[in-house]
């Protein structure tokens, strides 16, 4: 049975990222019961101290927070989902904090031309990025996508990255609003009424894609 671990970076209880994730998990539930969602802002996690002792110890030297348990779950997962809002073209701090602690999963060496990364363990996972953003311009999520392209590659050439991006979402729960509800909201936000129909259809399509991806990645090969 596939193990799915999801890290949700939205601090909102009913954030759009949460709905993307909920649909992904519903799809995954068709094939597995091993599903775990963690809200990163609820974690007791310290910042990476940059001590670099992980390069020798092969694990993080901070032992009095949630990382030991979280890192074990990350390593055991088959599918690692990151659901997150875009904050200033990047990740919310709670999720970036988790990513920085990934430093302890790899040995890093300086070479003449750059840094060489070697993971302590063999990684062969599906990484999933479910991104929610206010802008209609997906380019604003590019820095996050580049970060994950980098992370998945340094953790092993067998990893796969899947990305779903949802746009023009300002308010909590917006992605699940009906056409009528979206019409009222767009009026308040001074957005053209002509956008409502297309955006509502797009939101539904994105949620469907999340469900489809969850179903696909949770199937045993
Ligand atoms: C601090 C902050 C920074 C944001 N920066 C961006 C941004 O750079 N680009 C963008 O498209 N949306 C930005 N947004 C909007 C959120 O990404 C958007 O509302 C998203 O749907 C929120 O997801 P959530 O409901 O899951 O929390 C920002 C929101 C906040 C609170």
PDB file of C-alpha atoms in Angstrom, residues 69-178:
ATOM      1  CA  UNK A  69       9.404  12.174  13.814  1.00  0.00           C
ATOM      2  CA  UNK A  70       8.714  14.229  10.681  1.00  0.00           C
ATOM      3  CA  UNK A  71      11.926  13.188   8.933  1.00  0.00           C
ATOM      4  CA  UNK A  72      11.098   9.534   9.587  1.00  0.00           C
ATOM      5  CA  UNK A  73       7.662   9.994   8.029  1.00  0.00           C
ATOM      6  CA  UNK A  74       9.160  11.827   5.052  1.00  0.00           C
ATOM      7  CA  UNK A  75      11.674   9.047   4.434  1.00  0.00           C
ATOM      8  CA  UNK A  76       9.001   6.342   4.726  1.00  0.00           C
ATOM      9  CA  UNK A  77       6.550   8.036   2.358  1.00  0.00           C
ATOM     10  CA  UNK A  78       6.069   6.997  -1.265  1.00  0.00           C
ATOM     11  CA  UNK A  79       4.243  10.178  -2.204  1.00  0.00           C
ATOM     12  CA  UNK A  80       5.234  13.481  -0.634  1.00  0.00           C
ATOM     13  CA  UNK A  81       2.695  16.245  -1.174  1.00  0.00           C
ATOM     14  CA  UNK A  82       3.327  19.933  -0.571  1.00  0.00           C
ATOM     15  CA  UNK A  83       0.130  22.000  -0.602  1.00  0.00           C
ATOM     16  CA  UNK A  84       0.842  25.680  -0.282  1.00  0.00           C
ATOM     17  CA  UNK A  85      -0.153  29.243  -0.979  1.00  0.00           C
ATOM     18  CA  UNK A  86       2.322  31.421  -2.867  1.00  0.00           C
ATOM     19  CA  UNK A  87       3.674  34.141  -0.572  1.00  0.00           C
ATOM     20  CA  UNK A  88       5.639  36.882  -2.351  1.00  0.00           C
ATOM     21  CA  UNK A  89       6.423  34.517  -5.235  1.00  0.00           C
ATOM     22  CA  UNK A  90       7.691  31.954  -2.732  1.00  0.00           C
ATOM     23  CA  UNK A  91       6.709  29.640   0.139  1.00  0.00           C
ATOM     24  CA  UNK A  92       5.221  30.574   3.511  1.00  0.00           C
ATOM     25  CA  UNK A  93       7.922  30.550   6.201  1.00  0.00           C
ATOM     26  CA  UNK A  94       6.638  27.403   7.960  1.00  0.00           C
ATOM     27  CA  UNK A  95       7.143  25.331   4.819  1.00  0.00           C
ATOM     28  CA  UNK A  96      10.510  26.883   3.996  1.00  0.00           C
ATOM     29  CA  UNK A  97      11.609  25.923   7.496  1.00  0.00           C
ATOM     30  CA  UNK A  98      10.824  22.279   6.681  1.00  0.00           C
ATOM     31  CA  UNK A  99      12.669  22.500   3.363  1.00  0.00           C
ATOM     32  CA  UNK A 100      15.791  23.935   5.035  1.00  0.00           C
ATOM     33  CA  UNK A 101      15.865  20.942   7.378  1.00  0.00           C
ATOM     34  CA  UNK A 102      16.045  18.706   4.257  1.00  0.00           C
ATOM     35  CA  UNK A 103      19.736  19.674   4.311  1.00  0.00           C
ATOM     36  CA  UNK A 104      20.206  16.775   6.737  1.00  0.00           C
ATOM     37  CA  UNK A 105      19.067  14.269   4.076  1.00  0.00           C
ATOM     38  CA  UNK A 106      22.110  14.935   1.878  1.00  0.00           C
ATOM     39  CA  UNK A 107      25.863  15.093   1.985  1.00  0.00           C
ATOM     40  CA  UNK A 108      27.079  18.319   0.401  1.00  0.00           C
ATOM     41  CA  UNK A 109      30.515  18.849  -1.010  1.00  0.00           C
ATOM     42  CA  UNK A 110      32.048  21.952  -2.544  1.00  0.00           C
ATOM     43  CA  UNK A 111      33.689  21.321  -5.892  1.00  0.00           C
ATOM     44  CA  UNK A 112      35.553  23.598  -8.271  1.00  0.00           C
ATOM     45  CA  UNK A 113      32.383  24.300 -10.214  1.00  0.00           C
ATOM     46  CA  UNK A 114      29.632  24.236  -7.607  1.00  0.00           C
ATOM     47  CA  UNK A 115      28.033  22.091  -4.911  1.00  0.00           C
ATOM     48  CA  UNK A 116      27.680  18.348  -5.228  1.00  0.00           C
ATOM     49  CA  UNK A 117      24.769  16.728  -3.355  1.00  0.00           C
ATOM     50  CA  UNK A 118      24.574  13.034  -2.423  1.00  0.00           C
ATOM     51  CA  UNK A 119      21.511  11.779  -0.510  1.00  0.00           C
ATOM     52  CA  UNK A 120      22.220   9.465   2.443  1.00  0.00           C
ATOM     53  CA  UNK A 121      19.390   7.179   1.305  1.00  0.00           C
ATOM     54  CA  UNK A 122      18.080   6.203  -2.126  1.00  0.00           C
ATOM     55  CA  UNK A 123      15.014   8.350  -2.891  1.00  0.00           C
ATOM     56  CA  UNK A 124      12.421   7.160  -5.365  1.00  0.00           C
ATOM     57  CA  UNK A 125       9.331   9.203  -4.644  1.00  0.00           C
ATOM     58  CA  UNK A 126       6.542  11.104  -6.268  1.00  0.00           C
ATOM     59  CA  UNK A 127       6.714  14.718  -5.150  1.00  0.00           C
ATOM     60  CA  UNK A 128       3.499  16.693  -5.594  1.00  0.00           C
ATOM     61  CA  UNK A 129       3.181  20.478  -5.523  1.00  0.00           C
ATOM     62  CA  UNK A 130      -0.348  21.812  -5.094  1.00  0.00           C
ATOM     63  CA  UNK A 131      -0.073  25.594  -5.316  1.00  0.00           C
ATOM     64  CA  UNK A 132      -2.696  28.227  -4.712  1.00  0.00           C
ATOM     65  CA  UNK A 133      -2.116  31.845  -5.665  1.00  0.00           C
ATOM     66  CA  UNK A 134      -3.890  35.186  -5.886  1.00  0.00           C
ATOM     67  CA  UNK A 135      -2.437  36.280  -9.192  1.00  0.00           C
ATOM     68  CA  UNK A 136      -3.715  34.988 -12.538  1.00  0.00           C
ATOM     69  CA  UNK A 137      -0.067  34.892 -13.646  1.00  0.00           C
ATOM     70  CA  UNK A 138       1.434  31.446 -12.999  1.00  0.00           C
ATOM     71  CA  UNK A 139       4.922  32.898 -13.464  1.00  0.00           C
ATOM     72  CA  UNK A 140       4.686  34.139  -9.865  1.00  0.00           C
ATOM     73  CA  UNK A 141       4.949  30.516  -8.715  1.00  0.00           C
ATOM     74  CA  UNK A 142       8.088  29.913 -10.785  1.00  0.00           C
ATOM     75  CA  UNK A 143      10.594  30.387  -7.904  1.00  0.00           C
ATOM     76  CA  UNK A 144       8.789  27.677  -5.884  1.00  0.00           C
ATOM     77  CA  UNK A 145       8.702  25.314  -8.842  1.00  0.00           C
ATOM     78  CA  UNK A 146      12.410  25.895  -9.445  1.00  0.00           C
ATOM     79  CA  UNK A 147      13.132  25.140  -5.781  1.00  0.00           C
ATOM     80  CA  UNK A 148      11.291  21.815  -6.030  1.00  0.00           C
ATOM     81  CA  UNK A 149      12.903  20.932  -9.353  1.00  0.00           C
ATOM     82  CA  UNK A 150      16.223  21.432  -7.599  1.00  0.00           C
ATOM     83  CA  UNK A 151      15.233  19.552  -4.412  1.00  0.00           C
ATOM     84  CA  UNK A 152      13.834  16.528  -6.234  1.00  0.00           C
ATOM     85  CA  UNK A 153      16.929  16.315  -8.433  1.00  0.00           C
ATOM     86  CA  UNK A 154      19.480  16.523  -5.600  1.00  0.00           C
ATOM     87  CA  UNK A 155      17.557  13.874  -3.656  1.00  0.00           C
ATOM     88  CA  UNK A 156      17.941  11.380  -6.497  1.00  0.00           C
ATOM     89  CA  UNK A 157      17.418  11.081 -10.221  1.00  0.00           C
ATOM     90  CA  UNK A 158      14.507   8.639  -9.741  1.00  0.00           C
ATOM     91  CA  UNK A 159      12.224  11.196  -8.063  1.00  0.00           C
ATOM     92  CA  UNK A 160       9.302  12.578 -10.028  1.00  0.00           C
ATOM     93  CA  UNK A 161       7.696  16.011  -9.622  1.00  0.00           C
ATOM     94  CA  UNK A 162       3.999  16.687 -10.347  1.00  0.00           C
ATOM     95  CA  UNK A 163       2.629  20.220 -10.221  1.00  0.00           C
ATOM     96  CA  UNK A 164      -0.889  21.639 -10.073  1.00  0.00           C
ATOM     97  CA  UNK A 165      -1.374  25.403  -9.830  1.00  0.00           C
ATOM     98  CA  UNK A 166      -4.620  27.215  -9.005  1.00  0.00           C
ATOM     99  CA  UNK A 167      -4.806  30.932  -9.811  1.00  0.00           C
ATOM    100  CA  UNK A 168      -6.803  34.108  -9.032  1.00  0.00           C
ATOM    101  CA  UNK A 169      -7.703  32.897  -5.538  1.00  0.00           C
ATOM    102  CA  UNK A 170      -7.701  35.663  -2.939  1.00  0.00           C
ATOM    103  CA  UNK A 171     -10.166  34.555  -0.280  1.00  0.00           C
ATOM    104  CA  UNK A 172     -10.339  31.382   1.792  1.00  0.00           C
ATOM    105  CA  UNK A 173     -12.696  28.740   0.319  1.00  0.00           C
ATOM    106  CA  UNK A 174     -12.755  30.634  -2.991  1.00  0.00           C
ATOM    107  CA  UNK A 175     -11.861  27.590  -5.050  1.00  0.00           C
ATOM    108  CA  UNK A 176     -15.073  25.798  -4.055  1.00  0.00           C
ATOM    109  CA  UNK A 177     -17.436  28.752  -4.645  1.00  0.00           C
ATOM    110  CA  UNK A 178     -20.325  28.327  -7.062  1.00  0.00           C
TER     111      UNK A 178
END
